Amino acid sequence: MFRFFNYCSQGRGAWLLMAFIAFMLECAALYFQHIMKLQPCVMCIYERVALFGIMIAGLVGAIAPRNVILRWVAIIIWIYAAWRGLELAWEHTMLQLYPSPFASCDFFVNFPEWLPLNEWAPAIFEATGDCAVKQWDFLGLDMPQWLIGVYGAYLLVAIIVTISQFFPSHKKA
């Protein structure tokens, strides 16, 4: 199994598939926001940024997947983005399941001054909703709960791919 994942990590197809899935999830988020008129909250925007991190990791990995350094950079970005996304989705879920006047999210997104995404692309990164409000659910789970599963799957596969880097991708003769 580890040899297979190592082999896959050395090809562009797996990295592009990862980036494509993250891109489609971003498109779904924009569909919910602009077509279904759901209001994204600050946590939603940060979770969206984590998905962009995974997409970037996939693109970095696809540049030169046989280059060990670039592959490790992509894996590190992937693990960090998936971990942060999982943390954010978990915190968001807790805010929705156990609302409290003492626990809430920020009113405005807080990006670094050198990367004001909400000013550069407000249609994607501007938060207008409340984190504690459940606006959508599917099969009894709301959006942050689904994102726990998405980020958990990304993180699990990232850990397997990381471990697989220490196994040869093919048998030596």
mmCIF file of C-alpha atoms in Angstrom:
data_model
loop_
_atom_site.group_PDB
_atom_site.id
_atom_site.type_symbol
_atom_site.label_atom_id
_atom_site.label_comp_id
_atom_site.label_asym_id
_atom_site.label_seq_id
_atom_site.Cartn_x
_atom_site.Cartn_y
_atom_site.Cartn_z
ATOM 1 C CA MET A 1 0.000 0.000 0.000
ATOM 2 C CA PHE A 2 2.759 2.465 0.930
ATOM 3 C CA ARG A 3 4.619 1.696 -2.282
ATOM 4 C CA PHE A 4 1.461 2.505 -4.231
ATOM 5 C CA PHE A 5 1.008 5.863 -2.473
ATOM 6 C CA ASN A 6 4.681 6.691 -2.992
ATOM 7 C CA TYR A 7 4.305 5.827 -6.667
ATOM 8 C CA CYS A 8 1.193 8.009 -6.940
ATOM 9 C CA SER A 9 2.909 10.926 -5.190
ATOM 10 C CA GLN A 10 5.563 10.889 -7.909
ATOM 11 C CA GLY A 11 3.027 11.470 -10.678
ATOM 12 C CA ARG A 12 1.123 14.600 -11.643
ATOM 13 C CA GLY A 13 -2.265 12.901 -11.817
ATOM 14 C CA ALA A 14 -2.719 12.420 -8.070
ATOM 15 C CA TRP A 15 -1.587 15.965 -7.265
ATOM 16 C CA LEU A 16 -3.857 17.457 -9.926
ATOM 17 C CA LEU A 17 -6.763 15.331 -8.689
ATOM 18 C CA MET A 18 -6.222 16.667 -5.171
ATOM 19 C CA ALA A 19 -6.128 20.252 -6.447
ATOM 20 C CA PHE A 20 -9.202 19.640 -8.629
ATOM 21 C CA ILE A 21 -11.254 18.245 -5.733
ATOM 22 C CA ALA A 22 -10.311 21.253 -3.583
ATOM 23 C CA PHE A 23 -11.231 23.534 -6.499
ATOM 24 C CA MET A 24 -14.635 21.861 -6.850
ATOM 25 C CA LEU A 25 -15.246 22.292 -3.113
ATOM 26 C CA GLU A 26 -14.380 25.984 -3.508
ATOM 27 C CA CYS A 27 -16.852 26.187 -6.393
ATOM 28 C CA ALA A 28 -19.491 24.564 -4.178
ATOM 29 C CA ALA A 29 -18.808 27.173 -1.483
ATOM 30 C CA LEU A 30 -19.229 29.964 -4.018
ATOM 31 C CA TYR A 31 -22.429 28.336 -5.282
ATOM 32 C CA PHE A 32 -23.821 28.293 -1.735
ATOM 33 C CA GLN A 33 -22.801 31.917 -1.259
ATOM 34 C CA HIS A 34 -23.805 33.532 -4.549
ATOM 35 C CA ILE A 35 -26.564 31.284 -5.932
ATOM 36 C CA MET A 36 -28.223 29.967 -2.763
ATOM 37 C CA LYS A 37 -27.570 33.322 -1.015
ATOM 38 C CA LEU A 38 -26.062 31.785 2.140
ATOM 39 C CA GLN A 39 -23.988 34.248 4.137
ATOM 40 C CA PRO A 40 -20.438 32.997 4.865
ATOM 41 C CA CYS A 41 -19.141 33.702 8.343
ATOM 42 C CA VAL A 42 -15.565 34.391 9.414
ATOM 43 C CA MET A 43 -14.960 30.700 10.158
ATOM 44 C CA CYS A 44 -16.367 29.784 6.722
ATOM 45 C CA ILE A 45 -13.890 32.140 5.081
ATOM 46 C CA TYR A 46 -10.961 30.713 7.058
ATOM 47 C CA GLU A 47 -12.086 27.174 6.156
ATOM 48 C CA ARG A 48 -12.190 28.323 2.543
ATOM 49 C CA VAL A 49 -8.608 29.585 2.836
ATOM 50 C CA ALA A 50 -7.556 26.154 4.144
ATOM 51 C CA LEU A 51 -9.086 24.611 1.008
ATOM 52 C CA PHE A 52 -7.077 27.043 -1.086
ATOM 53 C CA GLY A 53 -4.001 25.842 0.807
ATOM 54 C CA ILE A 54 -4.777 22.262 -0.196
ATOM 55 C CA MET A 55 -5.326 23.385 -3.775
ATOM 56 C CA ILE A 56 -1.962 25.177 -3.751
ATOM 57 C CA ALA A 57 -0.298 22.071 -2.316
ATOM 58 C CA GLY A 58 -1.717 20.027 -5.190
ATOM 59 C CA LEU A 59 -0.450 22.510 -7.755
ATOM 60 C CA VAL A 60 3.004 22.689 -6.145
ATOM 61 C CA GLY A 61 3.182 18.895 -6.113
ATOM 62 C CA ALA A 62 2.144 18.774 -9.766
ATOM 63 C CA ILE A 63 4.936 21.111 -10.884
ATOM 64 C CA ALA A 64 7.661 18.487 -10.533
ATOM 65 C CA PRO A 65 6.376 15.470 -8.599
ATOM 66 C CA ARG A 66 9.646 13.538 -8.970
ATOM 67 C CA ASN A 67 11.607 16.389 -7.367
ATOM 68 C CA VAL A 68 11.941 15.285 -3.748
ATOM 69 C CA ILE A 69 12.242 18.803 -2.325
ATOM 70 C CA LEU A 70 9.215 20.151 -4.170
ATOM 71 C CA ARG A 71 7.207 17.046 -3.262
ATOM 72 C CA TRP A 72 8.057 17.502 0.426
ATOM 73 C CA VAL A 73 7.126 21.206 0.253
ATOM 74 C CA ALA A 74 3.763 20.204 -1.229
ATOM 75 C CA ILE A 75 3.227 17.551 1.450
ATOM 76 C CA ILE A 76 4.034 20.020 4.236
ATOM 77 C CA ILE A 77 1.623 22.605 2.806
ATOM 78 C CA TRP A 78 -0.996 19.866 2.415
ATOM 79 C CA ILE A 79 -0.661 18.631 6.003
ATOM 80 C CA TYR A 80 -0.698 22.154 7.439
ATOM 81 C CA ALA A 81 -3.740 23.235 5.409
ATOM 82 C CA ALA A 82 -5.667 20.036 6.174
ATOM 83 C CA TRP A 83 -4.819 20.246 9.892
ATOM 84 C CA ARG A 84 -5.816 23.920 10.144
ATOM 85 C CA GLY A 85 -8.983 23.254 8.147
ATOM 86 C CA LEU A 86 -9.877 20.396 10.493
ATOM 87 C CA GLU A 87 -9.259 22.592 13.544
ATOM 88 C CA LEU A 88 -11.368 25.399 12.099
ATOM 89 C CA ALA A 89 -14.215 23.081 11.071
ATOM 90 C CA TRP A 90 -14.202 21.486 14.531
ATOM 91 C CA GLU A 91 -14.271 24.876 16.273
ATOM 92 C CA HIS A 92 -17.032 26.054 13.927
ATOM 93 C CA THR A 93 -19.068 22.913 14.626
ATOM 94 C CA MET A 94 -18.712 23.441 18.382
ATOM 95 C CA LEU A 95 -19.919 27.040 18.000
ATOM 96 C CA GLN A 96 -23.008 25.806 16.170
ATOM 97 C CA LEU A 97 -23.772 22.815 18.388
ATOM 98 C CA TYR A 98 -23.201 24.654 21.668
ATOM 99 C CA PRO A 99 -24.001 28.330 21.072
ATOM 100 C CA SER A 100 -22.943 30.653 23.843
ATOM 101 C CA PRO A 101 -22.813 34.431 24.185
ATOM 102 C CA PHE A 102 -19.297 33.975 25.581
ATOM 103 C CA ALA A 103 -17.961 31.941 22.654
ATOM 104 C CA SER A 104 -18.268 33.454 19.214
ATOM 105 C CA CYS A 105 -16.194 34.138 16.161
ATOM 106 C CA ASP A 106 -14.825 37.472 15.038
ATOM 107 C CA PHE A 107 -17.033 39.987 13.270
ATOM 108 C CA PHE A 108 -14.520 40.565 10.462
ATOM 109 C CA VAL A 109 -11.875 38.422 8.818
ATOM 110 C CA ASN A 110 -8.360 39.142 9.973
ATOM 111 C CA PHE A 111 -5.848 38.566 7.193
ATOM 112 C CA PRO A 112 -2.246 39.795 7.391
ATOM 113 C CA GLU A 113 -1.608 43.288 6.059
ATOM 114 C CA TRP A 114 0.583 41.841 3.313
ATOM 115 C CA LEU A 115 -2.238 39.501 2.180
ATOM 116 C CA PRO A 116 -5.604 41.299 2.459
ATOM 117 C CA LEU A 117 -7.618 38.668 0.593
ATOM 118 C CA ASN A 118 -10.928 40.221 1.671
ATOM 119 C CA GLU A 119 -9.907 43.464 -0.073
ATOM 120 C CA TRP A 120 -8.458 41.798 -3.175
ATOM 121 C CA ALA A 121 -11.370 39.396 -3.733
ATOM 122 C CA PRO A 122 -14.333 40.414 -1.552
ATOM 123 C CA ALA A 123 -16.748 38.187 -3.493
ATOM 124 C CA ILE A 124 -14.781 35.184 -2.190
ATOM 125 C CA PHE A 125 -13.260 36.289 1.119
ATOM 126 C CA GLU A 126 -15.691 38.775 2.676
ATOM 127 C CA ALA A 127 -17.581 37.443 5.699
ATOM 128 C CA THR A 128 -21.163 38.597 6.230
ATOM 129 C CA GLY A 129 -22.731 35.794 8.269
ATOM 130 C CA ASP A 130 -22.833 34.627 11.872
ATOM 131 C CA CYS A 131 -20.800 31.560 12.833
ATOM 132 C CA ALA A 132 -23.418 30.204 15.228
ATOM 133 C CA VAL A 133 -26.240 30.203 12.664
ATOM 134 C CA LYS A 134 -26.916 26.960 10.813
ATOM 135 C CA GLN A 135 -27.913 27.897 7.285
ATOM 136 C CA TRP A 136 -27.728 24.567 5.474
ATOM 137 C CA ASP A 137 -27.690 20.869 6.198
ATOM 138 C CA PHE A 138 -27.572 17.652 4.220
ATOM 139 C CA LEU A 139 -28.373 14.233 5.671
ATOM 140 C CA GLY A 140 -28.597 15.793 9.129
ATOM 141 C CA LEU A 141 -25.124 17.345 9.051
ATOM 142 C CA ASP A 142 -24.439 21.030 8.558
ATOM 143 C CA MET A 143 -21.621 22.461 6.484
ATOM 144 C CA PRO A 144 -18.841 22.568 9.111
ATOM 145 C CA GLN A 145 -19.629 18.976 10.082
ATOM 146 C CA TRP A 146 -19.198 17.915 6.459
ATOM 147 C CA LEU A 147 -15.936 19.847 6.368
ATOM 148 C CA ILE A 148 -14.674 17.866 9.361
ATOM 149 C CA GLY A 149 -15.031 14.784 7.166
ATOM 150 C CA VAL A 150 -13.440 16.484 4.154
ATOM 151 C CA TYR A 151 -10.433 17.801 6.067
ATOM 152 C CA GLY A 152 -10.153 14.547 8.022
ATOM 153 C CA ALA A 153 -9.951 12.608 4.751
ATOM 154 C CA TYR A 154 -7.379 15.035 3.331
ATOM 155 C CA LEU A 155 -5.309 14.745 6.521
ATOM 156 C CA LEU A 156 -5.519 10.955 6.637
ATOM 157 C CA VAL A 157 -4.364 10.622 3.036
ATOM 158 C CA ALA A 158 -1.622 13.203 3.666
ATOM 159 C CA ILE A 159 -0.309 11.157 6.591
ATOM 160 C CA ILE A 160 -0.348 7.975 4.498
ATOM 161 C CA VAL A 161 1.479 9.763 1.663
ATOM 162 C CA THR A 162 4.020 11.147 4.136
ATOM 163 C CA ILE A 163 4.729 7.689 5.556
ATOM 164 C CA SER A 164 4.917 6.276 2.035
ATOM 165 C CA GLN A 165 7.797 8.612 1.202
ATOM 166 C CA PHE A 166 10.044 6.339 3.266
ATOM 167 C CA PHE A 167 9.165 3.284 1.154
ATOM 168 C CA PRO A 168 10.583 2.692 -2.334
ATOM 169 C CA SER A 169 7.996 3.206 -5.052
ATOM 170 C CA HIS A 170 9.032 0.039 -6.875
ATOM 171 C CA LYS A 171 10.817 -3.171 -6.069
ATOM 172 C CA LYS A 172 14.537 -3.137 -6.675
ATOM 173 C CA ALA A 173 15.917 -5.966 -8.785
#
